[in-house]
Coordinates of C-alpha atoms in Angstrom, one line a residue:
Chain A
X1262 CA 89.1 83.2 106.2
X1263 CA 90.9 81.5 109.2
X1264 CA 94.4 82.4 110.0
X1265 CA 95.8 79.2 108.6
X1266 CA 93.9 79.7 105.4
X1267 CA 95.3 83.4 105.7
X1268 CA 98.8 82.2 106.0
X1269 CA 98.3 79.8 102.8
X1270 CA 97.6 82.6 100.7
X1271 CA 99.8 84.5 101.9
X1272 CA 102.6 82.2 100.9
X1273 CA 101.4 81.5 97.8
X1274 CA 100.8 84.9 96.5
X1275 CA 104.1 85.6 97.9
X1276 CA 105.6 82.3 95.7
X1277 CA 103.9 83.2 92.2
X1278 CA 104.8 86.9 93.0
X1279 CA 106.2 86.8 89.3
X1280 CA 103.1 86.3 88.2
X1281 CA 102.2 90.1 89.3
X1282 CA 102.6 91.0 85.7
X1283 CA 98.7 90.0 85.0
X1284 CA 97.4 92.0 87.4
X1285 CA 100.0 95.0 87.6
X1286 CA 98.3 95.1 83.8
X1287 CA 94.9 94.6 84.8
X1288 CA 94.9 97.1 87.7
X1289 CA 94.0 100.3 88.1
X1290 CA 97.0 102.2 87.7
X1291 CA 96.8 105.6 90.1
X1292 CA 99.7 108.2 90.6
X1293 CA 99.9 109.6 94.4
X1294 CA 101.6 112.8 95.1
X1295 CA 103.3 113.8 98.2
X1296 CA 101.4 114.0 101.2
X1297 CA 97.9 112.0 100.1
X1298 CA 96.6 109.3 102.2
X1299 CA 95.9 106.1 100.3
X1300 CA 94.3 104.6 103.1
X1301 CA 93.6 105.2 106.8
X1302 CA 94.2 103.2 109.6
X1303 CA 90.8 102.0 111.0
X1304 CA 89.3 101.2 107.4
X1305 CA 88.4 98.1 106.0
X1306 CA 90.3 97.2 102.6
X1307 CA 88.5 98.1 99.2
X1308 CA 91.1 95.9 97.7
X1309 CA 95.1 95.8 97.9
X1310 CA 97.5 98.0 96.3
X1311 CA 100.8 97.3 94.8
X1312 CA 103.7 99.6 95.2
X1313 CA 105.7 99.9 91.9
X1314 CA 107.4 102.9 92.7
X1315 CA 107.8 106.2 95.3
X1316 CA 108.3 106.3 98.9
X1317 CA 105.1 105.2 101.1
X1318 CA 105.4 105.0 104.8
X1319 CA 103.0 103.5 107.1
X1320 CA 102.1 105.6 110.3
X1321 CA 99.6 104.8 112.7
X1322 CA 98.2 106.4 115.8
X1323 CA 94.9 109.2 116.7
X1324 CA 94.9 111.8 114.0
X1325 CA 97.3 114.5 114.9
X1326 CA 99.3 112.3 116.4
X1327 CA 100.5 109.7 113.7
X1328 CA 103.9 107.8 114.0
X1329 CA 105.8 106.1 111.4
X1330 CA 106.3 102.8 112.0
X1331 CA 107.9 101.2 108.5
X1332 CA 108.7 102.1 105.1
X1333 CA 106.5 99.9 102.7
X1334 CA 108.2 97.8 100.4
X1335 CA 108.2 98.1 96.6
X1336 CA 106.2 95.3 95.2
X1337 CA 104.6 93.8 98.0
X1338 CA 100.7 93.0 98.2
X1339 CA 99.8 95.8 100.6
X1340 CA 96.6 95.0 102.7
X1341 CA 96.5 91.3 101.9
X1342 CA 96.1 90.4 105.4
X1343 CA 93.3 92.8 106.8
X1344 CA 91.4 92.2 103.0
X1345 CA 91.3 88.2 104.2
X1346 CA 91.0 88.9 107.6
X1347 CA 87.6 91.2 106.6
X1348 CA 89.6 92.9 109.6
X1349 CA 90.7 96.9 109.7
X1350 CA 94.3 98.6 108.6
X1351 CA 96.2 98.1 111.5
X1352 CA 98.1 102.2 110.1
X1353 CA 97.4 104.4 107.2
X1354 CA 99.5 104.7 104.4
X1355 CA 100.9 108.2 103.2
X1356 CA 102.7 108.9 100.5
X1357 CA 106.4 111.0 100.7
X1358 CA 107.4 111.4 97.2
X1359 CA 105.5 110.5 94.2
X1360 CA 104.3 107.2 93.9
X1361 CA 102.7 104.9 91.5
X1362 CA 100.6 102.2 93.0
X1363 CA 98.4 99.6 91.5
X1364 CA 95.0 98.9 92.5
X1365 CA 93.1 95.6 92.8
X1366 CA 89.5 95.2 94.1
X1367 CA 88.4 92.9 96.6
X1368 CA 86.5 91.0 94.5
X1369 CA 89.5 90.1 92.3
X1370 CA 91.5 89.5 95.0
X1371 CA 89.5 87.3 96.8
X1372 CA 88.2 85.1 94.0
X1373 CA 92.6 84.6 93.3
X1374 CA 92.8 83.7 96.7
X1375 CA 89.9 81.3 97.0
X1376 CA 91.5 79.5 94.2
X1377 CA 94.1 78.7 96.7
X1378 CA 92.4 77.7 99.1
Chain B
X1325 CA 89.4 89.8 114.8
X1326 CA 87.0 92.8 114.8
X1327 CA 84.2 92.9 111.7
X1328 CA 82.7 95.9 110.8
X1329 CA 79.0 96.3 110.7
X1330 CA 77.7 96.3 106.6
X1331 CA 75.7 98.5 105.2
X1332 CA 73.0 96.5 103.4
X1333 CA 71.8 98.0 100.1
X1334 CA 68.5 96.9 100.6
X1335 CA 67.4 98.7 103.7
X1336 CA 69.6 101.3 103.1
X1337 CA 67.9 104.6 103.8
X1338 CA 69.8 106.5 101.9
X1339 CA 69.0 104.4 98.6
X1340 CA 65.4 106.0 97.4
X1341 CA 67.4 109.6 96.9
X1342 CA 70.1 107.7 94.8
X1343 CA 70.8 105.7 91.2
X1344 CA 70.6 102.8 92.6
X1345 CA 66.9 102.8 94.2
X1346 CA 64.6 101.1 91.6
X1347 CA 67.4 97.8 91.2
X1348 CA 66.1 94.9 91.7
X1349 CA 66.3 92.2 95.1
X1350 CA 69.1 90.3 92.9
X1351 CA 71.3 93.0 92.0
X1352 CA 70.9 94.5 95.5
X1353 CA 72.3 91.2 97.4
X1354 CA 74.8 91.3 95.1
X1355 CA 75.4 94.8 95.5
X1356 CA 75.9 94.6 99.4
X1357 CA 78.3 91.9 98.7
X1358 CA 80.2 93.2 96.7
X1359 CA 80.6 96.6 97.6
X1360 CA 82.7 97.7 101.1
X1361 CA 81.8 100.8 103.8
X1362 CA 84.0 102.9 105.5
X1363 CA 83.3 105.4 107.9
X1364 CA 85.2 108.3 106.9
X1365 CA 86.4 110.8 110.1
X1366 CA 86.0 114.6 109.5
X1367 CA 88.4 116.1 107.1
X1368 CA 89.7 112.6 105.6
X1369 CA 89.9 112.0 102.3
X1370 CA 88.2 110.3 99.8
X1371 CA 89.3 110.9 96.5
X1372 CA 92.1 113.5 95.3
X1373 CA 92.2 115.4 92.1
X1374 CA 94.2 114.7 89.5
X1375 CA 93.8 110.7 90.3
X1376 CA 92.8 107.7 88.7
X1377 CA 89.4 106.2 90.0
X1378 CA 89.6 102.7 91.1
X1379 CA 85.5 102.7 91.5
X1380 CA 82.2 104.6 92.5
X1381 CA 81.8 106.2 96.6
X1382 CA 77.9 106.3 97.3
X1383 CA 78.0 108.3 100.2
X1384 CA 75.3 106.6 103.4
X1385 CA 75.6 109.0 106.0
X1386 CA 76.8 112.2 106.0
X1387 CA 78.2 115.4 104.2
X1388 CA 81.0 115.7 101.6
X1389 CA 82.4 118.6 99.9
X1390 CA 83.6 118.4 96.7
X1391 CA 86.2 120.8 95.7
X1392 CA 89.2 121.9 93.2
X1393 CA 92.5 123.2 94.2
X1394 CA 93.5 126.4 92.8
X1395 CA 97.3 127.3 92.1
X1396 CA 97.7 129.1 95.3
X1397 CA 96.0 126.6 97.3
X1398 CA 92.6 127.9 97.6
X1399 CA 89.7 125.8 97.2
X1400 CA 86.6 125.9 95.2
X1401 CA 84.1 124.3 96.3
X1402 CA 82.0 122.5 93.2
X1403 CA 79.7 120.2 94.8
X1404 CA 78.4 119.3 98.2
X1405 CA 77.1 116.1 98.7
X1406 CA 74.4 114.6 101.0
X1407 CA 73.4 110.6 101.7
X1408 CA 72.3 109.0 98.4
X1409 CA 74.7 111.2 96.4
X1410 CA 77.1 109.4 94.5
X1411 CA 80.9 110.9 94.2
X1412 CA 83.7 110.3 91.4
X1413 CA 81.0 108.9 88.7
X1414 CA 82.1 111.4 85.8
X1415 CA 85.7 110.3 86.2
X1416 CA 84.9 106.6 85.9
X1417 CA 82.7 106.8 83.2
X1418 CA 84.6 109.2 81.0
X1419 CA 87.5 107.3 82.1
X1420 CA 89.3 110.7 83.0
X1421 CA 91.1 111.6 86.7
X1422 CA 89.3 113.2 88.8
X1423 CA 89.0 116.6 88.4
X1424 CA 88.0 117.3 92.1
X1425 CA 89.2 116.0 95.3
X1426 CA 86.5 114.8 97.6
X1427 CA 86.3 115.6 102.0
X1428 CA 84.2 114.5 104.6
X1429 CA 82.5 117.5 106.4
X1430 CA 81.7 115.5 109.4
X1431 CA 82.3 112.0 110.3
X1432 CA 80.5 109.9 107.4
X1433 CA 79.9 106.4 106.1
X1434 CA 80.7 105.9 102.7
X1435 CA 80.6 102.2 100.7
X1436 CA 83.0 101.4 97.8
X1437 CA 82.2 99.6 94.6
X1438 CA 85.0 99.0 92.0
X1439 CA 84.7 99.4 88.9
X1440 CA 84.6 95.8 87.6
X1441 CA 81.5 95.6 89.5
X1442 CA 79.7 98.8 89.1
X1443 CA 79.8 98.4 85.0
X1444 CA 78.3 94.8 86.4
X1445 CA 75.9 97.0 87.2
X1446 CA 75.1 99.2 84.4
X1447 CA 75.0 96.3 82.0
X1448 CA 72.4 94.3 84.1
X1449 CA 69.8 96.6 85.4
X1450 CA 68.3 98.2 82.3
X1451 CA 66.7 101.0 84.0
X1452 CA 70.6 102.2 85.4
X1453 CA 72.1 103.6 82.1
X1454 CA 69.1 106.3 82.2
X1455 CA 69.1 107.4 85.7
X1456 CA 72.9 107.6 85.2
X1457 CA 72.3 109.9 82.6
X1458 CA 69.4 111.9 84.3
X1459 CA 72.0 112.5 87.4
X1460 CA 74.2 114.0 84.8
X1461 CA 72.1 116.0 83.2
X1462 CA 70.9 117.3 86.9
X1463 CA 74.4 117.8 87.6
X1464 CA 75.1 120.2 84.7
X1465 CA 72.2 121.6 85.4
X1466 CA 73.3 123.0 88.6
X1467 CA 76.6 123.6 87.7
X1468 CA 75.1 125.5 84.8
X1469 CA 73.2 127.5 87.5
X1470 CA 76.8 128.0 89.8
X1471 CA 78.4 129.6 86.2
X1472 CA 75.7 131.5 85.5
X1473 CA 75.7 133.0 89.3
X1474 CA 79.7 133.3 89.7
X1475 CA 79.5 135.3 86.4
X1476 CA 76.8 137.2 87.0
X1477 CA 75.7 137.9 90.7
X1478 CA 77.5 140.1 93.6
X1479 CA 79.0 138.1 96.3
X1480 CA 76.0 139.3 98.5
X1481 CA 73.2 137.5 96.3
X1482 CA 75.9 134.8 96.2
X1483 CA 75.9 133.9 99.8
X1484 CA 72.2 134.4 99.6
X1485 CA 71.6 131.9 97.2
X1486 CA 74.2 129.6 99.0
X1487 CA 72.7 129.5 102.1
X1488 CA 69.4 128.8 100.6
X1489 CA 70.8 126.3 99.0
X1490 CA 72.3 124.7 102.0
X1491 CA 68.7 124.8 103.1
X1492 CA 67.5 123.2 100.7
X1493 CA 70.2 120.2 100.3
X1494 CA 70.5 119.4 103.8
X1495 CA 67.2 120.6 105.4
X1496 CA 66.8 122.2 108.6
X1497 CA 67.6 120.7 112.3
X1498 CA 63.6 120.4 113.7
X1499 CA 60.7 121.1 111.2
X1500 CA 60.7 125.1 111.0
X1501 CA 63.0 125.5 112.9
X1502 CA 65.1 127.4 110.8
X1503 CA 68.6 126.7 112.0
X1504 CA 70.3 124.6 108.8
X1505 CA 71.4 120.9 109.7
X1506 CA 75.0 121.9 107.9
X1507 CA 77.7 123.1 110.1
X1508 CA 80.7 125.0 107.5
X1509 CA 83.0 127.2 109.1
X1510 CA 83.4 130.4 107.1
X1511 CA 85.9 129.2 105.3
X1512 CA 84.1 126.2 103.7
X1513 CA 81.1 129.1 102.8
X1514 CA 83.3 131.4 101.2
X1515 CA 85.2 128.6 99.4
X1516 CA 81.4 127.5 98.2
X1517 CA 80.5 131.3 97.7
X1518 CA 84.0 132.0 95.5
X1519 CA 85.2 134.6 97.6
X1520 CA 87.3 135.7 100.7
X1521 CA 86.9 134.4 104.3
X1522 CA 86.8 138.0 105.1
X1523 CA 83.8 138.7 103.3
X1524 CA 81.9 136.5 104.4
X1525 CA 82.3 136.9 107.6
X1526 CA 81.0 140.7 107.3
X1527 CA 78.6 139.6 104.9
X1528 CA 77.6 137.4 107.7
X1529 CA 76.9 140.1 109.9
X1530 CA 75.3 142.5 107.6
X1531 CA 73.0 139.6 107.2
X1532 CA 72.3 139.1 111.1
X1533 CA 72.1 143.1 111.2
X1534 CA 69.2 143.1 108.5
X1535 CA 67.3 140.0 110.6
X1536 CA 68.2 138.1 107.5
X1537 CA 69.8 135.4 109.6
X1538 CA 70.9 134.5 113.2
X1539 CA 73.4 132.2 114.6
X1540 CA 72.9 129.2 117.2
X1541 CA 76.4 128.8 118.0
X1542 CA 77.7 127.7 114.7
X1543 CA 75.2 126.8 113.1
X1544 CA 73.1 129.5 110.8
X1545 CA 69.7 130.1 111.4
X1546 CA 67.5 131.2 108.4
X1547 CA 65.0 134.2 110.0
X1548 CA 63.1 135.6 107.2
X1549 CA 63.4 133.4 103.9
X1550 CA 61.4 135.6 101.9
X1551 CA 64.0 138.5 102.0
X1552 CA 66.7 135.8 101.8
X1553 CA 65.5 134.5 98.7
X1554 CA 64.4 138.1 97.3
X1555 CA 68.2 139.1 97.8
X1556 CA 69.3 135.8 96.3
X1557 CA 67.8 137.2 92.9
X1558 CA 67.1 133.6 92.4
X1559 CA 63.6 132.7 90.4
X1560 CA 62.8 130.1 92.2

C-alpha cells in the first residue's frame, strides 16, 4: 500500500474509531502480564492489537540494550502502519502491569482497510 | 520500505513432516498468503502460558522448547519442537489458554496463521481434521511415555532416554557422526530431564567417564548407543 493510501486509512480508521466496538467484540481478547513481549521490534505484523487497558511501553534498540521510547496509548490501532506498510515494527512492545489487549489478524484488517481505499 | 522474504507453503521444506503436507495447490497459495513469518532470535518468545491464542505457529526452521513454569520459577520442559512441528494447536482447538509458554532455542523462522483462517483450513481440506487428530493422538502418546518415565525411571535412565531422544528428533550433525545437531545448555537438559542443573552436570560426566558420551565443545556426542539405550531402559 503506498504511503498516501497508508495515510487514508489511517485517518479513517482513526475517524470511525467508535466503531471499535465490532471488532473489540470480534477479537481475540488476550490478557498480558508484567514483563511479556507482545511483539518484537524487527517483526512483521500478524495483525494489530488494541490496548483497552494496562500499561505497555514501546522500547526499541539490540537485545540487552532496549530503550523506552513512548508509552502506548489506550485505544489506539497499534501496528496499523508497519501491517500496511508489509514493513517491520520500528520497537517492541512490553508490557508493565497487566494488560488486556485485543487482537485482530491481518486478514481482517486489511480486507477493512481495502474497503477504504 | 524494507519487505521481508515469504516463506512459500508450497516449497516449503519443512511441510512433508507437518499437518499441512498432503493440502492441495489451492489451499497452499492461499495458505502462503494468508499466513505471516517471523524470524524469531534465540530466547524470544512466542507464546506465553496462561494466554489466549490468537492463531496456529508452524515452526520452518529451527528449534523451540516448549515448557511450563512452576511456582518457584522453574521450568518444565514438555515438548521440544523441530521444523514442521506445529506449536499452540491444543489451545486453539479446545479453545483453552495455553498451558505452556513457547521459546526459540536458536534463531528460528516461524509463520503465523490466525485463527479465522486456519479453521478455513480444517473445513476445506477433508483430509486435515484426521491428521489433526493423528498429531494428537502422537502427541499423547509421547507425553504418555514422558509420565510413565518421570514416574517410574531414576534420573540416570532419564537423561539416557533424553539424550536419545534428542537424537532422534533432531538428528546428528554429519551422517554418523555422533555429535547431536541440538545445542541445550545444562539447564535446558535438566529442565527436559525434571531434575537439578547439578545433576546433570555430574550425570554428564559419569556418562563421559563410562565412554557413554563425549563433548565437542558444547555440543554432546553420542559414543556407544547401544549402552546408551540399554541404560535408557527404553524398549525401543
Amino acid at each position: 500500500m503506498d504511503r498516501l493510501a497508508q495515510q487514508k486509512v489511517r485517518d479513517y480508521f482513526e475517524a470511525v474509531a467508535l466503531c471499535w466496538s465490532e471488532w473489540i467484540s470480534s477479537g481475540t481478547h488476550i490478557s498480558f502480564r508484567p514483563g511479556q513481549v507482545i511483539f518484537y521490534q524487527g517483526h512483521v505484523p500478524n495483525g494489530v492489537y488494541i490496548l483497552l487497558s494496562g500499561d505497555v511501553v514501546a522500547s526499541r534498540g539490540e537485545s540487552g540494550r532496549e530503550q523506552t521510547v513512548a508509552n502506548i496509548p489506550l485505544k489506539s490501532l497499534i501496528g496499523l502502519d508497519p501491517l500496511l506498510a508489509e514493513s517491520e515494527y520500528p520497537y517492541s512492545a512490553i508490557v508493565q502491569s497487566e494488560a488486556e489487549l485485543v487482537f485482530i489478524p491481518r486478514d481482517q484488517m486489511l480486507a477493512a482497510a481495502g474497503v477504504v481505499v | 520500505m524494507k519487505r521481508l522474504p515469504k516463506i512459500d507453503c508450497e516449497h516449503c521444506d519443512s511441510r512433508k513432516d507437518s499437518v499441512f503436507n498432503g493440502l492441495c495447490h489451492i489451499d497452499l497459495e492461499t495458505l502462503s498468503f494468508k499466513k505471516t513469518c517471523n524470524v524469531y532470535k534465540k530466547g524470544q518468545v512466542i507464546f506465553y502460558e496462561g494466554n489466549r491464542p490468537a492463531g496456529l505457529y508452524c515452526v520452518n526452521q529451527g528449534k523451540v522448547k516448549v515448557f511450563k513454569l512452576g511456582k518457584i520459577g522453574k521450568e518444565q520442559i514438555v515438548r521440544l519442537a523441530k521444523p514442521g512441528d506445529v506449536l499452540g494447536y491444543r489451545a486453539l482447538l479446545g479453545e483453552e489458554v495455553y498451558s505452556a509458554s513457547a521459546e526459540a532455542l536458536e534463531d528460528s523462522t516461524i509463520c503465523f496463521l490466525d485463527k479465522k483462517n486456519f479453521y478455513e483450513v480444517l473445513k476445506n481440506d477433508e483430509n486435515m481434521p484426521v491428521r489433526m487428530m493423528q498429531l494428537l493422538c502422537h502427541e499423547l502418546g509421547e507425553a504418555e511415555n514422558f509420565i510413565q518415565s518421570l514416574a517410574q525411571k531414576p534420573v540416570r535412565e532419564r537423561l539416557a532416554e533424553v539424550i536419545l531422544i534428542l537424537k532422534r528428533k533432531y538428528g546428528t550433525e554429519a551422517a554418523d557422526s555422533g555429535v547431536l545437531a541440538v545445542s541445550l545448555t545444562r539447564e535446558d537438559l535438566a529442565n527436559l530431564v525434571g531434575t537439578a542443573t547439578e545433576t546433570v552436570i555430574r550425570l554428564l560426566s559419569d556418562f563421559k567417564d563410562q565412554k557413554l558420551i563425549s563433548f565437542e565443545g558444547r555440543r554432546l556426542k553420542i559414543m556407544n548407543s547401544e549402552k546408551l539405550l540399554q541404560l535408557s531402559g527404553a524398549d525401543y
